[in-house]
Short mmCIF file of C-alpha atoms and ligand atoms in Angstrom, two decimals:
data_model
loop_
_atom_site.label_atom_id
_atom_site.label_comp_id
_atom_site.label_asym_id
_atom_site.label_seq_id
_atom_site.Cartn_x
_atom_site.Cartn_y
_atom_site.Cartn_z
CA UNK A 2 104.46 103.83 73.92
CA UNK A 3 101.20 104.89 75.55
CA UNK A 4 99.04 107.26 73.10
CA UNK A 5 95.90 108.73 73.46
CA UNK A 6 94.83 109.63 70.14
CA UNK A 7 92.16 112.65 69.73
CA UNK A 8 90.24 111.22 72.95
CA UNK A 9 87.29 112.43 74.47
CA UNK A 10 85.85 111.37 77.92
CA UNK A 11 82.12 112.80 78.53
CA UNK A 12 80.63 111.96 81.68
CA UNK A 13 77.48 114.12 82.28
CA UNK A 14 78.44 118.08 81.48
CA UNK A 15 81.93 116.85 82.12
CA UNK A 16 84.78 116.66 79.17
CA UNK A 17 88.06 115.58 79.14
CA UNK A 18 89.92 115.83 75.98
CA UNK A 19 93.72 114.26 75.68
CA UNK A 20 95.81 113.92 72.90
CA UNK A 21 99.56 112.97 73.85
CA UNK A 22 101.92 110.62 74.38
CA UNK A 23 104.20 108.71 76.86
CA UNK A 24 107.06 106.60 75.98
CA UNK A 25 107.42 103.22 77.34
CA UNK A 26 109.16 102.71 80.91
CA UNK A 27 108.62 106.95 81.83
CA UNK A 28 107.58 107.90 85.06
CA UNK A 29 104.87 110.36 84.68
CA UNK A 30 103.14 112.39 87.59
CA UNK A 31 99.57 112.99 86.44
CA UNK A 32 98.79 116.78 88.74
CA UNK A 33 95.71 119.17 88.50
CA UNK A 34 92.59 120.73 90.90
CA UNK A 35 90.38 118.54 92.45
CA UNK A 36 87.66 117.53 90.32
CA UNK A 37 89.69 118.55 87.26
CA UNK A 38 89.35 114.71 85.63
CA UNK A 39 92.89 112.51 87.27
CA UNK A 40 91.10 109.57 87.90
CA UNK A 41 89.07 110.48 85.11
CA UNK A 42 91.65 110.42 82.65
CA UNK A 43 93.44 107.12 84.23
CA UNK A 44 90.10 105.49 84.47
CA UNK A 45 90.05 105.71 80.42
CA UNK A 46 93.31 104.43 80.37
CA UNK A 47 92.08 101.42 82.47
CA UNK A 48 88.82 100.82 80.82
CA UNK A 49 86.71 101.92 83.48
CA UNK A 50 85.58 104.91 82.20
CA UNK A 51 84.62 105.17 77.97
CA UNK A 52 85.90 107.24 75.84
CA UNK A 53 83.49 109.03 73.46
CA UNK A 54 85.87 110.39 70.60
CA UNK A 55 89.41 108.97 69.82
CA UNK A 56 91.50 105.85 71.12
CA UNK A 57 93.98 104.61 73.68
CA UNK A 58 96.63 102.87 71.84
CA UNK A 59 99.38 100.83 73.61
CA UNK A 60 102.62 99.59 71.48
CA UNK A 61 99.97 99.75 68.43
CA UNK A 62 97.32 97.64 69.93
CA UNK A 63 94.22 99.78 70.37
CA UNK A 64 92.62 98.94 73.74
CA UNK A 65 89.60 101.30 73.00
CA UNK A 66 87.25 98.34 72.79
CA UNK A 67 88.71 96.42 75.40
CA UNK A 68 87.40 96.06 79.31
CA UNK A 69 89.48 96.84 82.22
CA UNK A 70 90.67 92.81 82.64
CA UNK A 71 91.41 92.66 78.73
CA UNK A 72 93.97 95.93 78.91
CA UNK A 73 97.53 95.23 79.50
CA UNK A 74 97.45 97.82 82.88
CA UNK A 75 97.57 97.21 87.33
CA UNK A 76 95.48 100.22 88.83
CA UNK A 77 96.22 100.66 92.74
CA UNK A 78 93.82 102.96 94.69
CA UNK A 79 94.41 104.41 97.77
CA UNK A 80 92.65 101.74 99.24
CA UNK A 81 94.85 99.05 98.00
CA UNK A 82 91.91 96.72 97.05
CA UNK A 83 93.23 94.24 100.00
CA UNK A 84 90.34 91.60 100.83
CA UNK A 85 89.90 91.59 104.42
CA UNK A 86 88.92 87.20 104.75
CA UNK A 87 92.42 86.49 103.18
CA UNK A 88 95.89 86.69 104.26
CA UNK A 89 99.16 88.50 102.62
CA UNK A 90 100.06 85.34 100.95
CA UNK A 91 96.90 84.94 98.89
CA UNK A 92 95.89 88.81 98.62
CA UNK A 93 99.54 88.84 96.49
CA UNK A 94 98.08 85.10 94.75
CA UNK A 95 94.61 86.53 93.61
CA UNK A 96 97.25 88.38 91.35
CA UNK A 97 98.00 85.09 89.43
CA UNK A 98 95.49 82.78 89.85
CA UNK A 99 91.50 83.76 91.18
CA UNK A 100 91.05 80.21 92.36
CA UNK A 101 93.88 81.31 94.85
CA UNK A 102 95.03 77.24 94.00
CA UNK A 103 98.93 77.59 93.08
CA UNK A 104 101.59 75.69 91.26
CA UNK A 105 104.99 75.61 93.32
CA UNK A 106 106.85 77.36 90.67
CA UNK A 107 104.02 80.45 91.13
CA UNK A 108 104.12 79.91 95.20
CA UNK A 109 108.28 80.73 94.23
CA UNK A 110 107.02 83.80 92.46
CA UNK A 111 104.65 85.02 95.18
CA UNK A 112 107.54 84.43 97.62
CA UNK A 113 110.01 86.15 95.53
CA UNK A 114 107.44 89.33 95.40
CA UNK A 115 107.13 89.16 98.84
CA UNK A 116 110.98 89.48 99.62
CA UNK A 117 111.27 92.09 96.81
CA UNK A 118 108.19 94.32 98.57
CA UNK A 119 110.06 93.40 102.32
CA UNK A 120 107.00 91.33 103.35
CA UNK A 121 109.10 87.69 103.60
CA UNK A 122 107.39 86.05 106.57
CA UNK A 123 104.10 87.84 106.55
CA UNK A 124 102.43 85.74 104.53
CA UNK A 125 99.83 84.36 107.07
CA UNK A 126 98.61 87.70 108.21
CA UNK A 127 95.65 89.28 107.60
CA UNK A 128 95.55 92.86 106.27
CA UNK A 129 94.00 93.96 109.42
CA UNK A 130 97.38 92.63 111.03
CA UNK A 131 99.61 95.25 109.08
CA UNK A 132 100.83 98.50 109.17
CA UNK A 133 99.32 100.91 106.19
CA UNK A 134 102.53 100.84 104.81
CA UNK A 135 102.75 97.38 105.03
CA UNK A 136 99.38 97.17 103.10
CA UNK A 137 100.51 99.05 100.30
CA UNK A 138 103.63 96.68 100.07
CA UNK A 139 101.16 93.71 99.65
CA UNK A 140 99.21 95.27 96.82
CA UNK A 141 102.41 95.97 95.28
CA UNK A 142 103.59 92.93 95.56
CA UNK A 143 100.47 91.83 93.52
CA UNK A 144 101.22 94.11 90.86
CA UNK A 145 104.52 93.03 90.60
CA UNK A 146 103.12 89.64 89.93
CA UNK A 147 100.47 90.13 87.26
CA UNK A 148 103.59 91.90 85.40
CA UNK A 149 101.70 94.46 83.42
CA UNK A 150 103.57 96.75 81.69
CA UNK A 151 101.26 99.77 82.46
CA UNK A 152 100.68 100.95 86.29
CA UNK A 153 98.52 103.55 87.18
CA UNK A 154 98.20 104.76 90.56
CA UNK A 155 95.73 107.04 92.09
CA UNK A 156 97.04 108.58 94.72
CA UNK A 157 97.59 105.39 96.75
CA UNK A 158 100.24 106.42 99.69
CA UNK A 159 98.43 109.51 100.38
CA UNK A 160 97.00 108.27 103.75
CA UNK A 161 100.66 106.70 104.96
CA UNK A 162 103.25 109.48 106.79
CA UNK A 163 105.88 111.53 105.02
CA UNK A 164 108.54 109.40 105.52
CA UNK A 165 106.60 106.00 104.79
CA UNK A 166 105.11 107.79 101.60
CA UNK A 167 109.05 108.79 100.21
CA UNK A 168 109.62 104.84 100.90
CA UNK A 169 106.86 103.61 99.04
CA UNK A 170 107.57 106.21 96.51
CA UNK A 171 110.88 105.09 95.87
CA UNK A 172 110.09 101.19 96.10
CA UNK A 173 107.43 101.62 93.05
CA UNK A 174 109.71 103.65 91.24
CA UNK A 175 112.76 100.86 91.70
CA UNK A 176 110.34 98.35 90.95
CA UNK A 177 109.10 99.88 88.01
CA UNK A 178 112.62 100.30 86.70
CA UNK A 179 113.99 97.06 87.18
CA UNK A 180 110.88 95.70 85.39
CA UNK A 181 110.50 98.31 82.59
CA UNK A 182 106.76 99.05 83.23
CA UNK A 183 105.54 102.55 82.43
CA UNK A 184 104.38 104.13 85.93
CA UNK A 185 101.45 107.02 85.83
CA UNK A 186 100.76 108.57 89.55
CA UNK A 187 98.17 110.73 90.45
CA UNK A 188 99.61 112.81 92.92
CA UNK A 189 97.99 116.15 94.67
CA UNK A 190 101.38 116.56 96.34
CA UNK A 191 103.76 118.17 93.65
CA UNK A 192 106.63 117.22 95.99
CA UNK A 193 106.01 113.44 94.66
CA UNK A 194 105.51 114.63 91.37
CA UNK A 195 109.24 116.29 91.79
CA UNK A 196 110.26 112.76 93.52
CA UNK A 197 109.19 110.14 91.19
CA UNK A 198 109.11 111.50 88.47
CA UNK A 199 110.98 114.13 85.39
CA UNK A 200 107.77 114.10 83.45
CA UNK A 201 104.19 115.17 84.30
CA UNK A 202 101.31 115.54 83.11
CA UNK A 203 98.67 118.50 83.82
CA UNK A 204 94.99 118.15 84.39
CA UNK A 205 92.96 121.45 84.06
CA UNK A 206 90.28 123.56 82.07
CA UNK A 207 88.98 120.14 80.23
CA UNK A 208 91.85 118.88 78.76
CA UNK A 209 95.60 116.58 79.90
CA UNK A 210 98.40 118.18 78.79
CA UNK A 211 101.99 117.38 78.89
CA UNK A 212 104.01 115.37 79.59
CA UNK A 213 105.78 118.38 80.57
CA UNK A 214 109.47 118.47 82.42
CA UNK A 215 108.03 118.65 85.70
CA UNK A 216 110.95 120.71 87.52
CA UNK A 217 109.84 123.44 83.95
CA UNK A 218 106.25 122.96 85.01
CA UNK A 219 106.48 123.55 88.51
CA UNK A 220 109.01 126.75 88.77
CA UNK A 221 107.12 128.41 85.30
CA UNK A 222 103.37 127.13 85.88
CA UNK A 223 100.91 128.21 83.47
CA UNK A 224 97.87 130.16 85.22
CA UNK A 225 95.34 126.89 85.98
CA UNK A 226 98.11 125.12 88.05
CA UNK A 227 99.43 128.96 89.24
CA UNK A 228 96.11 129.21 90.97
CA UNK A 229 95.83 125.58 92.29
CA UNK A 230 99.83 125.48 93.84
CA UNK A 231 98.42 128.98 95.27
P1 ADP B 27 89.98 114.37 90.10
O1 ADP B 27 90.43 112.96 90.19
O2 ADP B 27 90.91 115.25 89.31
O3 ADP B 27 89.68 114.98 91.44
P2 ADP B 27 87.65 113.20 88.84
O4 ADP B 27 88.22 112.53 87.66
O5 ADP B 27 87.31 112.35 90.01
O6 ADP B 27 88.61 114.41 89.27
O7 ADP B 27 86.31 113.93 88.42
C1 ADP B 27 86.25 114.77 87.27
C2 ADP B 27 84.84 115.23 87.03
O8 ADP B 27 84.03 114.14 86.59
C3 ADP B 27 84.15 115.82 88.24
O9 ADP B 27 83.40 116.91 87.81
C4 ADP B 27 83.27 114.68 88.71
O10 ADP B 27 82.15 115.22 89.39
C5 ADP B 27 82.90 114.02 87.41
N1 ADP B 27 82.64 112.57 87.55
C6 ADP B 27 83.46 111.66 88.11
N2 ADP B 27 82.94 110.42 88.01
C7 ADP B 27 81.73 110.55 87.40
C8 ADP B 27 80.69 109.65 86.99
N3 ADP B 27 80.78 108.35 87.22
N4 ADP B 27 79.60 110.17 86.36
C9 ADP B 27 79.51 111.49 86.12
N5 ADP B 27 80.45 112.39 86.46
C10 ADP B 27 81.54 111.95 87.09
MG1 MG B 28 90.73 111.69 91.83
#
C-alpha cells in the first residue's frame, strides 16, 4: 500500500496537502486543472519534489528521506527520457546496468522486454529511427526492467494519436497487471482515466483527494472538476 500520511508540498505560495491511500497493484488516474499540483503531487511521490509536513510511506517503509534513485518507483514523462546517442537496445539496458556493459542472462531480460513491449528486432535503432509510439514502447520496456513496484506516469502518450494512445494505454495497464506494480497516470483526458483505470484521484483547490470510483466521480463531479470537464 501507497500512503501519504498528513503531507504537505509547499513550493513558493503553492500548497498541496494529501492524506490518502492506494492499495497495492490499483490503477489510479490522478485528474485536476492545469496548474492544480499532478506532477506536483507525483513528483513527491518520486522524490523530486519535498514534502514539508507528513510522509510517503510504501508497504511501511517511509521513503520521506529518501532521493528519487533510493525510492522503490519508474516515472515516465511525456518525453520518454530516450537518449538520442544510443540505440533501443541500450536505452531499455541503462534500465539495469548505467555502464550499459551486460551479463547474457540480463541481455535475455532486455530481449524478453523487448518482445513483451513488440520492439523484437529494433534493437539497433536509434530513437530518432522510431515511431512516437514506438518510443514510448522502449521506455516501457525499461520500466519493465528496473521492476519497480510503483509507476507513475505523467501524461506520457498524450502527444501519440487516439488510437496509438488506447494501445499504449492498454499495454501499461497489461503490463502492470501481469507484474503486480501499482500504476498512477496523470491524465487531462478523463476518457483514459475511464480506460485504465476504476479509481482516481482528484487534484483541485490545494489538496488530492480520492481515490474516488472514477465512473462516481465523473457522472456526479463535485464543483472544482464540474468547472474544469466544463
Ligand atoms: P499540474 O501538473 O496539475 O498542471 P503542477 O504540479 O505542474 O500542476 O504545478 C502546480 C503549481 O506549482 C503551479 O502553480 C506551478 O506554478 C507551481 N510549481 C511547479 N513547479 C514549481 C517549482 N519548481 N517551484 C515553484 N512552483 C512550482
Ligand atoms: Mg503537470
Amino acid at each position: 500500500m501507497l500512503k501519504l500520511d498528513g503531507v504537505t508540498i509547499r513550493q513558493d505560495d503553492f500548497t498541496l496537502t494529501a492524506d490518502l491511500c492506494i492499495p497495492t497493484g490499483a490503477h489510479v488516474a490522478v485528474i485536476g486543472p492545469s496548474g492544480a499540483g499532478k506532477s506536483t503531487f507525483l513528483g513527491a511521490i518520486a522524490g523530486f519534489v519535498p514534502v514539508s509536513a507528513g510522509h510517503v510511506i510504501w508497504d511501511r517503509q517511509d521513503l520521506t528521506a529518501l532521493g528519487p534513485s533510493g525510492r522503490p518507483v519508474s516515472t515516465l514523462f511525456q518525453d520518454n527520457n530516450l537518449f538520442p546517442h544510443l540505440n533501443v537496445f541500450q536505452n531499455i539496458a541503462l534500465g539495469l546496468k548505467p555502464s550499459l556493459r551486460v551479463t547474457t542472462t540480463e541481455r535475455a531480460q532486455i530481449d524478453q522486454a523487448m518482445g513483451r513491449v513488440g520492439l523484437s528486432g529494433f534493437g539497433a535503432r536509434k530513437p530518432a529511427q522510431l515511431s512516437g509510439g514506438q518510443q514510448s514502447r522502449v521506455a516501457l520496456a525499461r520500466v519493465l526492467l528496473r521492476a519497480r513496484p510503483l509507476l507513475l506516469l505523467d501524461e506520457p502518450f498524450s502527444a501519440l494519436g487516439p488510437a496509438l494512445k488506447a494501445e499504449m494505454l492498454t499495454l501499461v495497464g497489461d503490463i502492470c497487471a501481469e507484474t503486480n506494480i501499482t500504476l498512477l497516470m496523470v491524465t487531462h483526458d478523463v476518457g483514459d482515466a475511464r480506460v485504465i483505470s476504476e479509481q482516481t484521484i482528484l487534484v483541485a483547490d490545494g489538496h488530492a483527494t480520492g481515490p474516488f470510483p472514477t465512473a462516481e466521480l465523473l457522472d456526479n463531479p463535485p464543483p472544482a472538476l464540474r468547472d474544469y470537464l466544463g
